[in-house]
Amino acid sequence: MRYRSRVTAPAAVLTGTAAVLTGGNAAYAGTKDADAKGTEGEGTKDGGVPAPETLGDPVFPALGNDGYRVGAYHLDFSYDPTTALVDATATLELRTTQALTRLSLDSLGLDIHTVRVDGRTAAFEQVDEKLRITPARRLSARTRVTVCVTYTADPRRTLPHTAWVPTADGFAVCPQPDSAHTVFPCNDHPSDKADFTCRITVPAGLRGVASGALVRTEHLAGDRTAYTYRSRSPIATELVQITVGDYVVKKRRGPHGLNLRDVVPTARAEALEPALALTPGLVGWIEERLGAYPFETYGLLPCNSDAPNAFDFTGLETQTLTLYKPNFLLQAEPKIGSHMMHELVHSYFGNSVSPATWADLWLNEGHADFYGLLYRYERGWPDSLGLTTFEARMKDTYARGDQWRRSSGPVAAPNAVNLFDSQRYVGGVLVLYALRQLIGEDAFHAVERAFLARFRNSSASTEDYIAVACRVSGRQDVSGFLRDWLYGTTTPRMPGHPDWTVTPVPPSLTAPPRRAPGRWHENSATL
């Protein structure tokens, strides 16, 4: 998980928080409707409209584009180590939701060369973080459209935010939450998941790897090789991994014959092997609780960089290939096993089932920390607070409840400043613990599996989780119970623990000091 906070306009933050407090996805849908009826939605003589340049996310209101949905991305990257530049072509297969005279893609820091829509040259302009495209002909509603963009990217370019992680021998990418569009033009929102194919051409001595499975290797003129990867399941743009470097690909078998592959810097392969060898056991443990691993492969990508400013997080759950700081994985198992489980759990919560909006982030991080902590305490490993039982950690978290609700907002009501605060992580764990206390362990596990099955390969909201919990648990009061825990400004009573108390909040406490842009935070309880 990437732990980052980036300050955006205060008005947008306040609007998003107020909207999501009304509950679940209603704010998201309402914003989209409002945009569709606004100035961007005014009709033209030929019956088309410019597509609204937002999906109305309550946390990142400028992110995404309405008027179409993406079915597939076909990315073709060519890396030149002498210039460290990437020449690329992004081909998007879209389906319009309305007649359009113009559409846009999220795009930042990309030098766009050409744009073609259904094979015809299209006019384009770059405004803020949007690539506006005017096709030669109006696009009909509910029709399939192919958009092809050629461009050049500089992984070392200084931008307000970026997904690129430059290394001495290439690069990796860390797109979460809103930076995939610095790597390729896209509809950069987790609600619009799509299939991905990525072809990466590199010179001798380097290897290109991407999310999904290797489906083709081409040996080209000039001692260059092209590697093509394809996903069997849709991927949210924030979870795509594309990397180039001097790698060795280490393969092993997981439970039930699962193909595991680690992409490791050649010079670090021997030193990292003890950590990599833990993965089969981790997969087996989580499959017993959440069911079969949902994708075609899993593995780790220790990024080939020790630079302190390369990336300020420990792990990012890019789909099928988790990005890590290499030195973190050199520690003993009790220091890394809990967080390795956290990142693996994201394959279920966050990747297979993605958040409908960024206000639903607690579904990702709360679940990842929940199972990561269970794994830790089952083995008797003390956490960062020196605690060795799940109940002790929850009692400690419970005591902080009102303080966190004052400083970071309710669990399911973040804004862009506090999105990755501890409230979304161990605060989310506390909600899940409370639900398990209320309905019992067997019913809780049934809710978890039913939610994953219902929304596999799609996106889900907080309200979706509540609905599944109501249906599966068989309790009439679980809806109000969960809303109090997720949206309340004070911490509810904990079922089964009438003696637990919440520490009073000092009247002077409001919110933490405003963070500097680009400063990232690691708030997982599994670290």
XYZ file of C-alpha atoms in Angstrom:
527
model
C 0.000 0.000 0.000
C 1.261 3.413 -0.828
C 1.093 5.852 2.063
C 0.847 9.313 0.617
C -1.028 12.513 1.286
C -1.137 15.313 -1.244
C -2.842 18.585 -0.404
C -5.583 19.722 -2.769
C -7.981 22.653 -2.733
C -9.604 23.008 0.692
C -13.015 23.689 -0.849
C -12.904 20.392 -2.727
C -11.847 18.569 0.409
C -14.710 20.001 2.445
C -17.220 19.313 -0.296
C -16.045 15.709 -0.659
C -16.154 15.013 3.065
C -19.576 16.533 3.501
C -20.911 14.602 0.541
C -19.622 11.222 1.651
C -21.059 11.713 5.129
C -24.490 11.367 3.550
C -23.602 7.722 3.055
C -21.884 5.425 0.583
C -22.004 5.994 -3.130
C -24.934 8.411 -3.293
C -22.586 11.394 -3.284
C -20.572 9.866 -6.099
C -23.630 9.246 -8.283
C -25.084 12.650 -7.480
C -21.900 14.430 -8.501
C -21.837 12.583 -11.799
C -25.440 13.520 -12.509
C -24.754 17.145 -11.702
C -21.762 17.230 -14.019
C -23.732 15.635 -16.833
C -26.336 18.378 -16.605
C -23.857 21.237 -16.265
C -22.142 23.339 -18.891
C -20.159 20.365 -20.196
C -23.442 18.602 -20.883
C -25.135 21.285 -22.953
C -26.266 19.851 -26.275
C -24.814 20.751 -29.673
C -26.539 20.980 -33.040
C -25.415 17.516 -34.099
C -26.806 15.926 -30.975
C -23.505 15.286 -29.199
C -21.954 16.775 -26.079
C -18.428 17.122 -24.703
C -18.046 14.384 -22.097
C -17.888 15.603 -18.491
C -14.250 15.691 -17.400
C -14.800 14.073 -14.018
C -16.264 10.998 -12.414
C -17.183 13.050 -9.367
C -15.020 11.249 -6.822
C -15.632 12.731 -3.349
C -11.904 12.707 -2.494
C -10.366 13.534 -5.900
C -13.187 15.428 -7.647
C -11.169 16.169 -10.817
C -10.179 12.550 -11.397
C -11.617 10.405 -14.190
C -13.863 11.166 -17.138
C -17.523 10.398 -17.781
C -19.195 9.741 -21.116
C -17.365 6.468 -21.785
C -15.964 3.390 -20.089
C -12.702 1.665 -20.979
C -12.794 -2.011 -21.902
C -9.083 -2.535 -22.546
C -5.706 -0.797 -22.621
C -2.966 -1.884 -24.996
C 0.320 -0.276 -23.999
C 3.485 -0.452 -26.108
C 6.617 0.896 -24.366
C 10.128 1.178 -25.778
C 12.861 2.089 -23.294
C 16.105 3.774 -24.377
C 18.754 3.536 -21.633
C 20.957 6.171 -23.293
C 18.278 8.849 -22.861
C 16.248 7.135 -20.114
C 13.138 8.064 -22.118
C 10.126 5.908 -22.954
C 8.519 6.105 -26.385
C 5.002 4.762 -26.048
C 1.702 4.078 -27.713
C -1.475 3.722 -25.665
C -4.459 2.209 -27.455
C -7.735 2.336 -25.557
C -10.878 0.406 -26.420
C -13.811 2.496 -25.190
C -17.567 2.264 -25.137
C -19.416 5.558 -25.097
C -22.323 6.074 -22.720
C -23.690 9.063 -24.642
C -23.192 10.825 -27.973
C -19.954 12.828 -27.811
C -18.361 15.643 -29.752
C -15.329 15.605 -27.457
C -13.827 13.323 -24.855
C -10.860 13.558 -22.546
C -8.327 11.305 -20.865
C -6.414 11.966 -17.671
C -2.840 12.874 -18.650
C 0.030 14.721 -16.976
C 3.656 15.194 -18.002
C 3.385 13.221 -21.254
C 4.673 14.685 -24.527
C 1.778 13.820 -26.838
C 2.661 13.373 -30.520
C -0.501 12.110 -32.224
C -4.057 11.095 -31.403
C -6.263 8.962 -33.625
C -9.884 7.995 -33.021
C -11.074 4.951 -34.963
C -8.076 5.368 -37.248
C -8.727 9.038 -38.067
C -6.481 11.856 -36.914
C -8.086 13.808 -34.090
C -7.422 17.276 -32.744
C -6.180 17.451 -29.157
C -5.085 19.848 -26.448
C -3.623 19.412 -22.979
C -5.311 21.425 -20.231
C -4.276 20.933 -16.604
C -4.326 17.132 -16.147
C -6.656 16.399 -19.086
C -5.936 15.436 -22.674
C -8.943 16.798 -24.587
C -9.653 14.986 -27.838
C -11.958 16.205 -30.600
C -12.606 13.385 -33.094
C -13.174 14.050 -36.779
C -16.721 12.742 -36.425
C -19.267 12.811 -33.645
C -19.269 9.611 -31.603
C -22.623 7.885 -31.236
C -23.955 6.749 -27.893
C -23.263 3.182 -26.756
C -20.739 2.507 -29.474
C -17.257 1.005 -29.387
C -14.414 3.420 -30.106
C -10.651 2.974 -30.384
C -8.410 5.835 -29.270
C -4.679 5.632 -30.053
C -2.195 8.067 -28.493
C 1.525 8.182 -29.266
C 3.764 10.012 -26.821
C 7.120 10.191 -25.060
C 7.566 10.053 -21.284
C 10.521 11.055 -19.147
C 10.488 9.024 -15.901
C 12.760 11.623 -14.288
C 10.620 14.637 -15.097
C 9.650 16.765 -12.107
C 5.864 16.899 -11.789
C 3.367 17.879 -9.069
C 2.917 14.132 -8.543
C 4.212 11.137 -10.452
C 4.000 7.359 -10.631
C 7.482 6.919 -12.077
C 10.221 5.419 -9.895
C 13.489 5.874 -11.822
C 16.290 3.403 -11.102
C 19.877 3.156 -12.281
C 18.902 0.446 -14.781
C 15.351 1.473 -15.701
C 12.186 2.227 -13.771
C 9.167 0.896 -11.915
C 5.795 2.573 -11.406
C 3.671 3.246 -8.318
C 0.424 4.830 -9.565
C -1.695 4.877 -6.387
C -3.842 6.830 -5.826
C -4.029 9.286 -8.734
C -0.809 9.133 -10.762
C -1.288 6.409 -13.389
C -1.951 9.177 -15.904
C 1.671 10.316 -15.597
C 2.586 6.951 -17.192
C -0.157 6.531 -19.797
C -3.312 8.482 -20.785
C -6.269 6.834 -19.095
C -9.545 7.076 -17.241
C -7.687 7.195 -13.958
C -10.263 5.973 -11.460
C -10.664 2.567 -9.743
C -14.335 2.333 -10.712
C -13.368 1.961 -14.397
C -11.315 -1.237 -14.396
C -10.167 -2.689 -17.699
C -8.158 -5.462 -19.322
C -4.466 -4.689 -19.872
C -1.907 -5.808 -22.406
C 1.583 -4.345 -22.141
C 4.461 -4.805 -24.593
C 7.848 -3.590 -23.348
C 10.862 -3.368 -25.683
C 14.311 -3.213 -24.061
C 17.955 -3.613 -25.137
C 20.165 -6.568 -24.242
C 20.876 -6.898 -20.559
C 17.514 -5.550 -19.456
C 14.120 -7.133 -18.954
C 10.649 -5.675 -19.139
C 7.903 -7.007 -16.860
C 4.294 -5.957 -16.296
C 1.186 -7.019 -14.440
C -0.356 -10.265 -15.662
C 1.229 -13.233 -17.402
C 3.950 -13.317 -20.047
C 2.297 -14.295 -23.325
C 4.964 -13.486 -25.922
C 8.710 -12.851 -26.240
C 10.056 -11.313 -29.468
C 13.718 -11.087 -30.408
C 14.114 -7.967 -32.517
C 16.800 -6.365 -34.640
C 19.479 -4.404 -32.820
C 19.722 -6.975 -30.027
C 16.450 -5.833 -28.511
C 13.709 -7.933 -26.951
C 9.992 -7.237 -26.583
C 8.076 -8.834 -23.704
C 4.273 -8.859 -23.836
C 2.156 -9.347 -20.715
C -1.605 -9.726 -20.550
C -3.961 -9.683 -17.573
C -6.638 -12.355 -17.257
C -8.625 -10.107 -14.926
C -9.412 -6.388 -15.194
C -7.059 -3.991 -13.423
C -7.685 -0.546 -11.953
C -5.269 2.012 -13.386
C -3.822 2.684 -9.907
C -2.701 -0.962 -9.687
C -0.802 -1.392 -12.963
C 2.865 -2.350 -12.746
C 5.343 -1.798 -15.583
C 9.050 -2.146 -14.865
C 12.381 -2.304 -16.689
C 15.708 -3.377 -15.177
C 18.467 -5.939 -14.853
C 16.170 -8.609 -13.431
C 16.084 -12.317 -12.859
C 12.601 -13.853 -12.766
C 12.400 -16.485 -10.047
C 9.551 -18.980 -10.311
C 8.078 -21.315 -7.704
C 4.815 -23.117 -6.996
C 2.214 -21.938 -4.539
C -0.787 -23.777 -3.108
C -2.914 -25.693 -5.614
C -0.281 -25.208 -8.317
C -0.459 -21.396 -8.318
C 2.323 -19.904 -10.426
C 4.454 -17.593 -8.321
C 7.032 -15.329 -9.930
C 9.320 -12.792 -8.292
C 11.040 -10.118 -10.353
C 14.316 -9.483 -8.569
C 17.345 -7.299 -9.329
C 20.012 -9.787 -10.394
C 22.606 -8.538 -7.928
C 20.161 -8.836 -4.995
C 18.579 -12.205 -5.808
C 20.531 -14.340 -3.319
C 20.127 -11.903 -0.419
C 16.364 -11.561 -0.986
C 15.618 -15.264 -1.338
C 14.675 -15.869 2.349
C 11.883 -13.277 2.090
C 10.711 -14.468 -1.316
C 10.485 -18.037 -0.050
C 7.808 -16.978 2.471
C 5.160 -16.338 -0.187
C 3.772 -19.900 -0.607
C 3.041 -20.134 3.119
C 1.418 -16.699 3.146
C -0.835 -17.626 0.233
C -1.854 -20.866 1.891
C -2.793 -19.072 5.133
C -4.982 -16.438 3.487
C -6.655 -18.937 1.132
C -7.939 -20.810 4.203
C -9.760 -17.639 5.253
C -10.733 -15.849 2.040
C -10.766 -18.577 -0.588
C -8.617 -19.237 -3.636
C -6.141 -16.553 -4.681
C -8.022 -14.563 -7.353
C -5.401 -14.037 -10.099
C -3.165 -16.018 -12.431
C 0.081 -15.312 -10.574
C 1.585 -13.507 -7.616
C 5.050 -12.326 -6.689
C 7.247 -9.542 -5.397
C 9.162 -6.784 -7.164
C 11.911 -5.393 -4.929
C 12.661 -2.134 -6.727
C 16.342 -1.768 -7.606
C 16.930 1.451 -5.691
C 18.163 2.384 -2.226
C 17.761 6.122 -2.782
C 15.923 7.604 0.220
C 13.747 9.699 -2.090
C 13.026 6.915 -4.598
C 9.722 6.189 -2.903
C 8.665 6.727 0.691
C 6.554 3.656 1.310
C 7.236 0.014 2.038
C 4.964 -1.870 -0.351
C 2.416 -1.158 -3.069
C -0.025 -3.846 -4.164
C 0.345 -3.442 -7.935
C -1.730 -6.292 -9.319
C 0.001 -9.708 -9.406
C 3.388 -8.072 -8.641
C 3.783 -6.192 -5.343
C 6.370 -3.400 -5.355
C 8.677 -3.282 -2.316
C 11.599 -1.423 -0.842
C 14.370 -4.015 -1.197
C 16.007 -3.409 2.185
C 12.724 -3.977 4.017
C 12.721 -7.553 2.746
C 16.222 -8.205 4.119
C 14.883 -8.286 7.690
C 13.930 -11.363 9.696
C 10.492 -12.934 9.183
C 8.895 -11.468 12.379
C 9.722 -7.987 11.048
C 8.284 -8.459 7.551
C 5.750 -11.320 7.614
C 2.797 -9.273 8.882
C 3.206 -6.589 6.244
C 3.806 -9.140 3.497
C 0.406 -10.563 4.487
C -1.082 -7.038 4.377
C 0.063 -6.600 0.771
C -1.096 -10.089 -0.233
C -4.576 -9.457 1.219
C -4.880 -6.504 -1.164
C -5.123 -9.063 -3.962
C -8.603 -9.717 -2.565
C -9.587 -6.357 -1.034
C -8.412 -3.553 -3.305
C -7.413 -5.478 -6.428
C -10.053 -8.142 -7.086
C -12.637 -5.879 -5.442
C -11.602 -2.263 -5.961
C -13.034 0.778 -4.176
C -15.936 2.459 -5.956
C -14.550 5.802 -4.805
C -11.501 6.835 -2.817
C -13.821 7.432 0.147
C -14.106 3.616 0.295
C -10.360 3.178 0.920
C -10.986 1.686 4.377
C -12.313 -1.446 2.646
C -8.812 -1.971 1.214
C -6.659 -0.929 4.126
C -8.871 -2.043 7.000
C -9.058 -5.572 5.618
C -5.349 -5.718 4.769
C -4.418 -4.681 8.309
C -7.086 -6.955 9.847
C -5.648 -10.134 8.360
C -2.063 -8.889 8.586
C -2.464 -8.387 12.333
C -4.203 -11.731 12.782
C -1.249 -13.384 11.055
C 1.203 -11.556 13.335
C -0.518 -12.322 16.622
C -1.115 -15.942 15.672
C 2.674 -16.276 15.643
C 3.265 -14.302 18.827
C 5.196 -11.521 17.119
C 4.930 -8.224 19.036
C 3.615 -5.264 17.034
C 5.107 -1.769 16.931
C 3.395 -0.974 20.257
C 4.791 -4.089 21.915
C 1.350 -5.745 21.985
C 1.000 -9.458 21.237
C -2.757 -10.063 20.975
C -5.429 -8.827 18.623
C -7.726 -7.903 21.519
C -5.030 -5.786 23.172
C -4.422 -3.861 19.957
C -8.138 -3.283 19.433
C -8.549 -2.026 22.997
C -5.722 0.443 22.411
C -7.237 1.548 19.092
C -10.676 1.867 20.651
C -9.315 4.291 23.232
C -8.058 6.535 20.402
C -11.374 6.414 18.542
C -12.795 9.875 19.283
C -9.428 11.543 18.809
C -9.027 10.017 15.355
C -12.600 10.908 14.394
C -11.836 14.515 15.332
C -8.437 14.715 13.617
C -8.926 12.380 10.631
C -12.704 12.219 10.202
C -14.891 9.127 10.426
C -13.476 5.892 9.010
C -15.418 6.074 5.718
C -15.288 9.871 5.305
C -11.739 10.827 4.311
C -10.547 13.800 2.305
C -7.459 14.220 0.154
C -5.357 15.423 3.078
C -6.127 12.624 5.538
C -6.888 9.813 3.078
C -3.985 7.620 4.224
C -4.185 8.361 7.942
C -4.242 5.523 10.494
C -8.025 5.893 10.647
C -8.309 4.135 7.265
C -5.967 1.338 8.419
C -6.258 0.209 12.036
C -9.372 2.391 12.382
C -10.888 0.204 9.651
C -9.709 -2.896 11.530
C -11.656 -1.715 14.566
C -14.869 -1.541 12.513
C -14.370 -5.096 11.268
C -13.562 -6.279 14.789
C -16.759 -4.666 16.084
C -18.797 -6.387 13.371
C -17.230 -9.754 14.215
C -17.986 -9.159 17.885
C -21.633 -8.438 17.028
C -22.441 -11.247 14.599
C -19.926 -13.920 15.585
C -16.881 -15.334 13.824
C -18.693 -17.760 11.499
C -21.131 -15.124 10.236
C -18.279 -12.642 9.822
C -16.322 -15.041 7.617
C -19.478 -15.669 5.579
C -19.892 -11.918 5.031
C -16.283 -11.574 3.901
C -16.473 -14.382 1.367
C -19.881 -13.311 0.080
C -18.643 -9.763 -0.489
C -15.573 -10.968 -2.389
C -17.653 -13.327 -4.529
C -20.339 -10.758 -5.308
C -17.938 -8.023 -6.461
C -15.035 -10.023 -7.869
C -13.300 -8.226 -10.762
C -15.349 -5.088 -10.172
C -15.613 -2.190 -7.740
C -17.665 -1.897 -4.564
C -18.652 0.834 -2.140
C -19.045 1.017 1.600
C -22.796 0.759 1.082
C -22.234 -2.431 -0.921
C -20.355 -3.957 2.003
C -23.112 -2.930 4.403
C -25.743 -4.481 2.124
C -23.876 -7.802 1.979
C -23.385 -7.776 5.748
C -27.126 -7.221 6.255
C -28.084 -10.023 3.892
C -25.569 -12.607 5.067
C -25.397 -11.959 8.803
C -29.144 -12.323 9.307
C -29.263 -9.467 11.794
C -31.730 -6.619 11.304
C -29.650 -3.983 13.081
C -26.313 -4.451 11.299
C -26.954 -1.602 8.833
C -27.382 1.083 11.472
C -24.599 -0.502 13.524
C -22.097 -0.260 10.666
C -23.106 3.252 9.672
C -22.549 4.433 13.226
C -19.078 2.899 13.205
C -18.188 4.138 9.721
C -19.713 7.620 9.645
C -20.313 8.596 13.273
C -18.394 11.462 14.861
C -18.117 9.587 18.158
C -17.023 6.018 18.787
C -19.900 3.557 19.477
C -19.876 1.025 22.311
C -17.862 -2.103 21.571
C -19.975 -5.316 21.628
C -18.718 -7.771 24.207
C -16.477 -5.230 25.922
C -18.595 -2.937 28.106
C -15.477 -2.074 30.112
C -13.625 -0.525 27.154
C -13.452 3.259 27.305
C -12.613 6.018 24.857
C -10.048 8.612 25.866
C -11.710 12.059 26.041
C -10.671 14.468 23.297
C -9.097 17.728 24.489
C -11.208 20.718 23.383
C -8.155 22.178 21.665
C -7.750 19.204 19.324
C -9.097 19.805 15.826
C -7.002 18.504 12.979
C -3.278 17.803 12.661
C -1.102 20.478 11.050
C -1.418 20.702 7.281
C 1.121 18.387 5.705
C 3.617 19.492 3.126
C 2.825 18.280 -0.412
C 4.683 15.108 -1.269
C 5.240 13.981 2.308
C 4.108 10.370 2.611
C 3.089 8.435 5.699
C 3.209 4.781 6.598
C 0.264 4.113 8.855
C -0.281 0.382 8.514
C -0.386 -1.355 11.885
C 1.457 -4.288 10.276
C 4.740 -2.365 10.030
